[in-house]
Amino acid sequence: MLILTCSSKLQLLESVLRKGLPETLSVCGAVMHINRGNPAQHEVVVDSWPEFKTVLTRPRKEVVKDKRDCYANLHAAFYREEDACRALLENKDALDWDKAFQLQGLQDGLYQAVKDMAEARHYGGMLSFCSTFTIAFSFRLRSEPLHLGTLSPSDAPLVNDTWAFASNDRSLRYLRSLIEIFPNACLLDQKGQLVAWSLSDALGRMTHGYVLPEYQGKGHMKTVLQALGRKLHTKGFVSYGGVLPENQNSKKLLISLGFHLLSLRNYVLLFTPNHLK
């Protein structure tokens, strides 16, 4: 196991991961953020270098102070060989199974590996699937009399209240951190009140999109996603995100925007050790 700290190695890794898109989307987005100032203070672990078989991105140890905070303790993984991935995830120096954590990736073998390990440790956990998508942009923005803006940390409570997976102060702290350090976009009314928004995260993913009920069905999410996509595109990111398989309305919206729905599943694995429950 190696922690990559050399900037030239990290740049080379980004180049290799780009060639592996879309399967490398989550890990590639994390590495790109690391190479662009590392706002989330993440690091990269590989099984070997330069001929790596698996890559894991994770927060630095000093970042996650709350052992129960699976939102902040965000990992992403990509493998070329499933056995190498299992070996790395079993390594206590790579993944701390005594803390609550979140692990994301787009490979079926990753899900099975983590599921097996969690069951062996008698963990409880929550699992959700998302279809992933990439985007082709057309930047016609129309929102009058609304106007585009950027969320501020003071908007975090509203974002938290409208997020289905939010439940406590940890989710509020997580969303506030996303607003503070990663690109986002929103629509504001004439009084400067939020109408619609979308954030991005440490994996370079567009996420937490929402339109207030009284404004839904008017094309406002389309405007927000286009604006956020443009911000990410100027930084060199491949714009992508997720939608639940049963959410047909969102799928239709994304297709109308030029997104391409992929057959890959984005596994979002949230686990909390029994002794922390």
Short mmCIF file of the C-alpha atoms (twelve columns), coordinates in Angstrom:
data_MODEL
# 
_entry.id   MODEL 
# 
loop_
_atom_site.group_PDB 
_atom_site.id 
_atom_site.type_symbol 
_atom_site.label_atom_id 
_atom_site.label_alt_id 
_atom_site.label_comp_id 
_atom_site.label_asym_id 
_atom_site.label_seq_id 
_atom_site.Cartn_x 
_atom_site.Cartn_y 
_atom_site.Cartn_z 
_atom_site.pdbx_PDB_model_num 
ATOM 1   C CA . MET A 1   0.000   0.000   0.000   1 
ATOM 2   C CA . LEU A 2   1.260   3.460   -0.934  1 
ATOM 3   C CA . ILE A 3   -0.036  6.983   -0.298  1 
ATOM 4   C CA . LEU A 4   0.661   9.110   -3.365  1 
ATOM 5   C CA . THR A 5   1.944   12.557  -2.417  1 
ATOM 6   C CA . CYS A 6   4.138   13.441  -5.396  1 
ATOM 7   C CA . SER A 7   2.383   15.998  -7.601  1 
ATOM 8   C CA . SER A 8   3.776   14.509  -10.816 1 
ATOM 9   C CA . LYS A 9   2.497   11.047  -9.849  1 
ATOM 10  C CA . LEU A 10  -0.919  12.460  -9.010  1 
ATOM 11  C CA . GLN A 11  -1.057  14.258  -12.356 1 
ATOM 12  C CA . LEU A 12  -0.126  11.040  -14.128 1 
ATOM 13  C CA . LEU A 13  -2.808  9.171   -12.178 1 
ATOM 14  C CA . GLU A 14  -5.403  11.735  -13.250 1 
ATOM 15  C CA . SER A 15  -4.389  11.233  -16.874 1 
ATOM 16  C CA . VAL A 16  -4.704  7.451   -16.561 1 
ATOM 17  C CA . LEU A 17  -8.090  7.690   -14.822 1 
ATOM 18  C CA . ARG A 18  -9.436  10.015  -17.507 1 
ATOM 19  C CA . LYS A 19  -8.700  7.349   -20.079 1 
ATOM 20  C CA . GLY A 20  -10.788 4.904   -18.035 1 
ATOM 21  C CA . LEU A 21  -13.963 7.009   -17.956 1 
ATOM 22  C CA . PRO A 22  -16.796 6.444   -17.212 1 
ATOM 23  C CA . GLU A 23  -15.965 3.605   -14.786 1 
ATOM 24  C CA . THR A 24  -13.391 5.802   -13.036 1 
ATOM 25  C CA . LEU A 25  -15.735 8.822   -12.624 1 
ATOM 26  C CA . SER A 26  -15.849 8.941   -8.805  1 
ATOM 27  C CA . VAL A 27  -12.140 8.382   -8.231  1 
ATOM 28  C CA . CYS A 28  -11.141 10.617  -11.135 1 
ATOM 29  C CA . GLY A 29  -13.230 13.491  -9.744  1 
ATOM 30  C CA . ALA A 30  -11.604 13.126  -6.330  1 
ATOM 31  C CA . VAL A 31  -8.096  13.070  -7.795  1 
ATOM 32  C CA . MET A 32  -8.848  16.133  -9.913  1 
ATOM 33  C CA . HIS A 33  -9.869  18.067  -6.809  1 
ATOM 34  C CA . ILE A 34  -6.679  16.938  -5.072  1 
ATOM 35  C CA . ASN A 35  -4.655  18.222  -8.025  1 
ATOM 36  C CA . ARG A 36  -6.501  21.565  -7.945  1 
ATOM 37  C CA . GLY A 37  -5.836  22.739  -4.438  1 
ATOM 38  C CA . ASN A 38  -7.294  19.779  -2.538  1 
ATOM 39  C CA . PRO A 39  -10.155 21.712  -0.883  1 
ATOM 40  C CA . ALA A 40  -11.511 18.614  0.901   1 
ATOM 41  C CA . GLN A 41  -8.057  17.551  2.169   1 
ATOM 42  C CA . HIS A 42  -8.259  14.088  0.605   1 
ATOM 43  C CA . GLU A 43  -5.452  11.712  -0.287  1 
ATOM 44  C CA . VAL A 44  -4.862  8.822   -2.680  1 
ATOM 45  C CA . VAL A 45  -3.945  5.255   -1.739  1 
ATOM 46  C CA . VAL A 46  -2.833  2.663   -4.304  1 
ATOM 47  C CA . ASP A 47  -1.810  -0.954  -3.917  1 
ATOM 48  C CA . SER A 48  1.339   -0.365  -5.981  1 
ATOM 49  C CA . TRP A 49  2.899   2.165   -8.340  1 
ATOM 50  C CA . PRO A 50  3.076   2.782   -11.227 1 
ATOM 51  C CA . GLU A 51  1.331   -0.462  -12.214 1 
ATOM 52  C CA . PHE A 52  -1.543  -0.093  -9.767  1 
ATOM 53  C CA . LYS A 53  -4.442  -2.531  -9.607  1 
ATOM 54  C CA . THR A 54  -6.693  -0.501  -7.324  1 
ATOM 55  C CA . VAL A 55  -7.088  3.119   -6.198  1 
ATOM 56  C CA . LEU A 56  -8.767  4.429   -3.058  1 
ATOM 57  C CA . THR A 57  -9.365  8.099   -2.270  1 
ATOM 58  C CA . ARG A 58  -10.134 9.128   1.303   1 
ATOM 59  C CA . PRO A 59  -9.978  12.057  3.749   1 
ATOM 60  C CA . ARG A 60  -6.725  12.600  5.548   1 
ATOM 61  C CA . LYS A 61  -6.872  11.161  9.075   1 
ATOM 62  C CA . GLU A 62  -6.981  14.564  10.762  1 
ATOM 63  C CA . VAL A 63  -10.012 15.679  8.735   1 
ATOM 64  C CA . VAL A 64  -12.698 13.391  10.183  1 
ATOM 65  C CA . LYS A 65  -12.890 14.098  13.909  1 
ATOM 66  C CA . ASP A 66  -16.297 12.506  14.527  1 
ATOM 67  C CA . LYS A 67  -16.161 8.700   14.287  1 
ATOM 68  C CA . ARG A 68  -19.901 8.587   13.549  1 
ATOM 69  C CA . ASP A 69  -19.737 11.012  10.615  1 
ATOM 70  C CA . CYS A 70  -20.153 8.919   7.456   1 
ATOM 71  C CA . TYR A 71  -20.890 12.060  5.405   1 
ATOM 72  C CA . ALA A 72  -17.461 13.599  5.930   1 
ATOM 73  C CA . ASN A 73  -15.661 10.241  5.879   1 
ATOM 74  C CA . LEU A 74  -16.112 9.856   2.114   1 
ATOM 75  C CA . HIS A 75  -14.107 7.271   0.176   1 
ATOM 76  C CA . ALA A 76  -14.123 6.318   -3.506  1 
ATOM 77  C CA . ALA A 77  -12.592 3.258   -5.130  1 
ATOM 78  C CA . PHE A 78  -11.716 1.912   -8.565  1 
ATOM 79  C CA . TYR A 79  -10.019 -1.376  -9.352  1 
ATOM 80  C CA . ARG A 80  -8.491  -3.199  -12.275 1 
ATOM 81  C CA . GLU A 81  -8.385  -6.454  -10.302 1 
ATOM 82  C CA . GLU A 82  -11.099 -7.230  -7.778  1 
ATOM 83  C CA . ASP A 83  -8.829  -9.308  -5.527  1 
ATOM 84  C CA . ALA A 84  -6.419  -6.385  -5.222  1 
ATOM 85  C CA . CYS A 85  -9.318  -4.151  -4.242  1 
ATOM 86  C CA . ARG A 86  -10.469 -6.571  -1.562  1 
ATOM 87  C CA . ALA A 87  -6.951  -6.796  -0.175  1 
ATOM 88  C CA . LEU A 88  -6.612  -3.016  0.021   1 
ATOM 89  C CA . LEU A 89  -10.010 -2.545  1.685   1 
ATOM 90  C CA . GLU A 90  -9.111  -5.220  4.245   1 
ATOM 91  C CA . ASN A 91  -5.934  -3.319  5.125   1 
ATOM 92  C CA . LYS A 92  -6.649  -1.395  8.348   1 
ATOM 93  C CA . ASP A 93  -4.185  1.282   7.232   1 
ATOM 94  C CA . ALA A 94  -6.254  1.892   4.090   1 
ATOM 95  C CA . LEU A 95  -9.820  1.783   5.447   1 
ATOM 96  C CA . ASP A 96  -10.679 2.240   9.112   1 
ATOM 97  C CA . TRP A 97  -13.590 -0.107  9.792   1 
ATOM 98  C CA . ASP A 98  -13.881 1.223   13.351  1 
ATOM 99  C CA . LYS A 99  -15.340 4.489   12.021  1 
ATOM 100 C CA . ALA A 100 -18.549 5.195   10.158  1 
ATOM 101 C CA . PHE A 101 -17.713 5.704   6.493   1 
ATOM 102 C CA . GLN A 102 -19.119 6.170   3.029   1 
ATOM 103 C CA . LEU A 103 -17.673 4.395   0.007   1 
ATOM 104 C CA . GLN A 104 -18.605 5.083   -3.604  1 
ATOM 105 C CA . GLY A 105 -17.720 3.465   -6.892  1 
ATOM 106 C CA . LEU A 106 -19.202 2.244   -10.157 1 
ATOM 107 C CA . GLN A 107 -18.160 -1.403  -10.232 1 
ATOM 108 C CA . ASP A 108 -20.328 -4.337  -9.169  1 
ATOM 109 C CA . GLY A 109 -17.399 -6.135  -7.591  1 
ATOM 110 C CA . LEU A 110 -16.834 -3.209  -5.232  1 
ATOM 111 C CA . TYR A 111 -20.335 -3.571  -3.837  1 
ATOM 112 C CA . GLN A 112 -19.919 -7.308  -3.286  1 
ATOM 113 C CA . ALA A 113 -16.508 -6.907  -1.673  1 
ATOM 114 C CA . VAL A 114 -17.692 -4.309  0.829   1 
ATOM 115 C CA . LYS A 115 -20.900 -6.230  1.501   1 
ATOM 116 C CA . ASP A 116 -18.920 -9.378  2.321   1 
ATOM 117 C CA . MET A 117 -16.553 -7.500  4.607   1 
ATOM 118 C CA . ALA A 118 -19.364 -5.693  6.386   1 
ATOM 119 C CA . GLU A 119 -21.267 -8.912  6.974   1 
ATOM 120 C CA . ALA A 120 -18.153 -10.580 8.337   1 
ATOM 121 C CA . ARG A 121 -17.864 -7.723  10.830  1 
ATOM 122 C CA . HIS A 122 -21.616 -7.826  11.606  1 
ATOM 123 C CA . TYR A 123 -22.081 -4.256  10.438  1 
ATOM 124 C CA . GLY A 124 -25.415 -2.668  9.779   1 
ATOM 125 C CA . GLY A 125 -25.539 -0.379  6.800   1 
ATOM 126 C CA . MET A 126 -27.620 1.475   4.265   1 
ATOM 127 C CA . LEU A 127 -27.219 0.922   0.544   1 
ATOM 128 C CA . SER A 128 -28.683 2.979   -2.283  1 
ATOM 129 C CA . PHE A 129 -28.225 2.652   -6.058  1 
ATOM 130 C CA . CYS A 130 -28.029 5.489   -8.535  1 
ATOM 131 C CA . SER A 131 -27.785 5.487   -12.314 1 
ATOM 132 C CA . THR A 132 -24.942 7.714   -13.424 1 
ATOM 133 C CA . PHE A 133 -24.797 10.140  -16.284 1 
ATOM 134 C CA . THR A 134 -22.407 12.303  -18.245 1 
ATOM 135 C CA . ILE A 135 -23.384 15.467  -20.027 1 
ATOM 136 C CA . ALA A 136 -23.197 17.301  -23.344 1 
ATOM 137 C CA . PHE A 137 -23.830 20.985  -22.723 1 
ATOM 138 C CA . SER A 138 -25.972 23.617  -24.397 1 
ATOM 139 C CA . PHE A 139 -25.711 26.828  -22.404 1 
ATOM 140 C CA . ARG A 140 -28.928 28.694  -23.118 1 
ATOM 141 C CA . LEU A 141 -29.868 30.179  -19.769 1 
ATOM 142 C CA . ARG A 142 -33.383 31.514  -19.216 1 
ATOM 143 C CA . SER A 143 -34.733 32.373  -15.804 1 
ATOM 144 C CA . GLU A 144 -36.261 35.882  -15.816 1 
ATOM 145 C CA . PRO A 145 -37.343 37.372  -13.467 1 
ATOM 146 C CA . LEU A 146 -35.185 34.951  -11.498 1 
ATOM 147 C CA . HIS A 147 -31.427 35.298  -11.548 1 
ATOM 148 C CA . LEU A 148 -28.481 32.972  -11.128 1 
ATOM 149 C CA . GLY A 149 -26.424 33.058  -7.966  1 
ATOM 150 C CA . THR A 150 -24.236 31.080  -5.589  1 
ATOM 151 C CA . LEU A 151 -25.301 29.526  -2.314  1 
ATOM 152 C CA . SER A 152 -23.836 30.757  0.967   1 
ATOM 153 C CA . PRO A 153 -23.207 28.719  4.143   1 
ATOM 154 C CA . SER A 154 -26.311 30.321  5.683   1 
ATOM 155 C CA . ASP A 155 -28.381 28.404  3.077   1 
ATOM 156 C CA . ALA A 156 -27.252 25.032  4.452   1 
ATOM 157 C CA . PRO A 157 -30.260 24.543  6.801   1 
ATOM 158 C CA . LEU A 158 -32.721 24.810  3.905   1 
ATOM 159 C CA . VAL A 159 -30.654 22.406  1.776   1 
ATOM 160 C CA . ASN A 160 -30.491 20.022  4.737   1 
ATOM 161 C CA . ASP A 161 -34.249 20.223  5.336   1 
ATOM 162 C CA . THR A 162 -34.988 19.257  1.724   1 
ATOM 163 C CA . TRP A 163 -32.469 16.384  1.442   1 
ATOM 164 C CA . ALA A 164 -34.038 12.948  1.874   1 
ATOM 165 C CA . PHE A 165 -30.898 11.483  3.498   1 
ATOM 166 C CA . ALA A 166 -30.387 14.302  5.995   1 
ATOM 167 C CA . SER A 167 -31.127 13.473  9.615   1 
ATOM 168 C CA . ASN A 168 -28.844 15.288  12.028  1 
ATOM 169 C CA . ASP A 169 -26.213 17.931  12.628  1 
ATOM 170 C CA . ARG A 170 -23.648 15.834  10.742  1 
ATOM 171 C CA . SER A 171 -25.563 16.123  7.490   1 
ATOM 172 C CA . LEU A 172 -25.958 19.865  8.069   1 
ATOM 173 C CA . ARG A 173 -22.217 20.230  8.676   1 
ATOM 174 C CA . TYR A 174 -21.472 18.154  5.564   1 
ATOM 175 C CA . LEU A 175 -23.728 20.227  3.310   1 
ATOM 176 C CA . ARG A 176 -22.344 23.486  4.682   1 
ATOM 177 C CA . SER A 177 -18.828 22.295  3.861   1 
ATOM 178 C CA . LEU A 178 -19.855 21.481  0.266   1 
ATOM 179 C CA . ILE A 179 -21.298 24.973  -0.131  1 
ATOM 180 C CA . GLU A 180 -18.149 26.549  1.287   1 
ATOM 181 C CA . ILE A 181 -15.489 24.786  -0.764  1 
ATOM 182 C CA . PHE A 182 -16.956 23.375  -4.020  1 
ATOM 183 C CA . PRO A 183 -18.723 24.939  -7.020  1 
ATOM 184 C CA . ASN A 184 -22.494 25.322  -6.791  1 
ATOM 185 C CA . ALA A 185 -25.262 27.193  -8.558  1 
ATOM 186 C CA . CYS A 186 -28.710 28.432  -7.609  1 
ATOM 187 C CA . LEU A 187 -31.640 30.504  -8.789  1 
ATOM 188 C CA . LEU A 188 -32.867 33.406  -6.652  1 
ATOM 189 C CA . ASP A 189 -36.116 35.337  -6.805  1 
ATOM 190 C CA . GLN A 190 -36.309 39.119  -6.899  1 
ATOM 191 C CA . LYS A 191 -35.999 39.264  -3.110  1 
ATOM 192 C CA . GLY A 192 -32.864 37.122  -3.147  1 
ATOM 193 C CA . GLN A 193 -34.626 34.041  -1.785  1 
ATOM 194 C CA . LEU A 194 -33.616 30.570  -2.975  1 
ATOM 195 C CA . VAL A 195 -35.750 28.943  -5.659  1 
ATOM 196 C CA . ALA A 196 -33.572 26.066  -6.927  1 
ATOM 197 C CA . TRP A 197 -30.032 24.821  -6.466  1 
ATOM 198 C CA . SER A 198 -27.446 22.127  -7.086  1 
ATOM 199 C CA . LEU A 199 -24.167 21.465  -5.292  1 
ATOM 200 C CA . SER A 200 -21.029 19.537  -6.229  1 
ATOM 201 C CA . ASP A 201 -18.840 17.423  -3.979  1 
ATOM 202 C CA . ALA A 202 -15.378 16.045  -3.303  1 
ATOM 203 C CA . LEU A 203 -15.793 13.495  -6.114  1 
ATOM 204 C CA . GLY A 204 -16.497 16.223  -8.678  1 
ATOM 205 C CA . ARG A 205 -20.145 15.125  -8.850  1 
ATOM 206 C CA . MET A 206 -23.222 17.310  -9.322  1 
ATOM 207 C CA . THR A 207 -25.491 16.527  -6.380  1 
ATOM 208 C CA . HIS A 208 -28.238 17.659  -3.964  1 
ATOM 209 C CA . GLY A 209 -30.275 19.341  -6.689  1 
ATOM 210 C CA . TYR A 210 -33.687 20.654  -5.601  1 
ATOM 211 C CA . VAL A 211 -36.457 23.026  -6.682  1 
ATOM 212 C CA . LEU A 212 -38.887 24.406  -4.102  1 
ATOM 213 C CA . PRO A 213 -42.377 22.893  -4.623  1 
ATOM 214 C CA . GLU A 214 -44.043 26.137  -5.712  1 
ATOM 215 C CA . TYR A 215 -41.488 26.533  -8.537  1 
ATOM 216 C CA . GLN A 216 -41.380 22.961  -9.806  1 
ATOM 217 C CA . GLY A 217 -42.311 22.077  -13.385 1 
ATOM 218 C CA . LYS A 218 -41.010 25.359  -14.836 1 
ATOM 219 C CA . GLY A 219 -37.590 24.293  -16.112 1 
ATOM 220 C CA . HIS A 220 -35.607 25.896  -13.285 1 
ATOM 221 C CA . MET A 221 -33.500 22.813  -12.532 1 
ATOM 222 C CA . LYS A 222 -32.429 22.799  -16.158 1 
ATOM 223 C CA . THR A 223 -31.072 26.333  -15.753 1 
ATOM 224 C CA . VAL A 224 -29.268 25.479  -12.510 1 
ATOM 225 C CA . LEU A 225 -27.633 22.330  -13.886 1 
ATOM 226 C CA . GLN A 226 -26.458 24.144  -16.991 1 
ATOM 227 C CA . ALA A 227 -24.918 26.900  -14.874 1 
ATOM 228 C CA . LEU A 228 -23.171 24.474  -12.522 1 
ATOM 229 C CA . GLY A 229 -22.051 22.316  -15.431 1 
ATOM 230 C CA . ARG A 230 -20.401 25.328  -17.005 1 
ATOM 231 C CA . LYS A 231 -18.497 26.077  -13.793 1 
ATOM 232 C CA . LEU A 232 -17.245 22.500  -13.564 1 
ATOM 233 C CA . HIS A 233 -16.415 22.377  -17.254 1 
ATOM 234 C CA . THR A 234 -14.173 25.454  -17.004 1 
ATOM 235 C CA . LYS A 235 -12.174 23.623  -14.314 1 
ATOM 236 C CA . GLY A 236 -11.722 20.593  -16.574 1 
ATOM 237 C CA . PHE A 237 -14.172 18.279  -14.831 1 
ATOM 238 C CA . VAL A 238 -16.352 15.719  -16.548 1 
ATOM 239 C CA . SER A 239 -19.801 16.746  -15.332 1 
ATOM 240 C CA . TYR A 240 -21.791 13.841  -13.940 1 
ATOM 241 C CA . GLY A 241 -24.179 12.938  -11.169 1 
ATOM 242 C CA . GLY A 242 -26.762 10.383  -10.161 1 
ATOM 243 C CA . VAL A 243 -30.484 9.768   -10.253 1 
ATOM 244 C CA . LEU A 244 -32.448 7.024   -8.541  1 
ATOM 245 C CA . PRO A 245 -33.565 4.339   -11.036 1 
ATOM 246 C CA . GLU A 246 -37.272 4.889   -10.300 1 
ATOM 247 C CA . ASN A 247 -37.118 8.678   -10.764 1 
ATOM 248 C CA . GLN A 248 -38.458 8.824   -14.316 1 
ATOM 249 C CA . ASN A 249 -39.171 12.575  -14.290 1 
ATOM 250 C CA . SER A 250 -35.564 13.392  -13.442 1 
ATOM 251 C CA . LYS A 251 -34.333 10.991  -16.093 1 
ATOM 252 C CA . LYS A 252 -36.474 12.724  -18.740 1 
ATOM 253 C CA . LEU A 253 -35.134 16.120  -17.634 1 
ATOM 254 C CA . LEU A 254 -31.533 14.970  -17.815 1 
ATOM 255 C CA . ILE A 255 -31.972 13.410  -21.242 1 
ATOM 256 C CA . SER A 256 -33.518 16.664  -22.473 1 
ATOM 257 C CA . LEU A 257 -30.385 18.457  -21.260 1 
ATOM 258 C CA . GLY A 258 -28.112 16.176  -23.248 1 
ATOM 259 C CA . PHE A 259 -27.110 13.862  -20.418 1 
ATOM 260 C CA . HIS A 260 -26.425 10.266  -21.392 1 
ATOM 261 C CA . LEU A 261 -27.774 7.720   -18.927 1 
ATOM 262 C CA . LEU A 262 -25.307 4.896   -18.443 1 
ATOM 263 C CA . SER A 263 -25.952 1.289   -17.563 1 
ATOM 264 C CA . LEU A 264 -23.419 1.558   -14.715 1 
ATOM 265 C CA . ARG A 265 -24.623 1.695   -11.134 1 
ATOM 266 C CA . ASN A 266 -23.133 4.170   -8.714  1 
ATOM 267 C CA . TYR A 267 -22.888 2.296   -5.423  1 
ATOM 268 C CA . VAL A 268 -23.268 4.527   -2.388  1 
ATOM 269 C CA . LEU A 269 -22.410 2.471   0.686   1 
ATOM 270 C CA . LEU A 270 -22.929 3.985   4.134   1 
ATOM 271 C CA . PHE A 271 -21.785 1.954   7.131   1 
ATOM 272 C CA . THR A 272 -21.652 2.496   10.870  1 
ATOM 273 C CA . PRO A 273 -19.944 -0.018  13.180  1 
ATOM 274 C CA . ASN A 274 -22.297 -1.512  15.738  1 
ATOM 275 C CA . HIS A 275 -20.353 -0.076  18.666  1 
ATOM 276 C CA . LEU A 276 -20.972 3.463   17.353  1 
ATOM 277 C CA . LYS A 277 -24.737 3.120   16.905  1 
# 
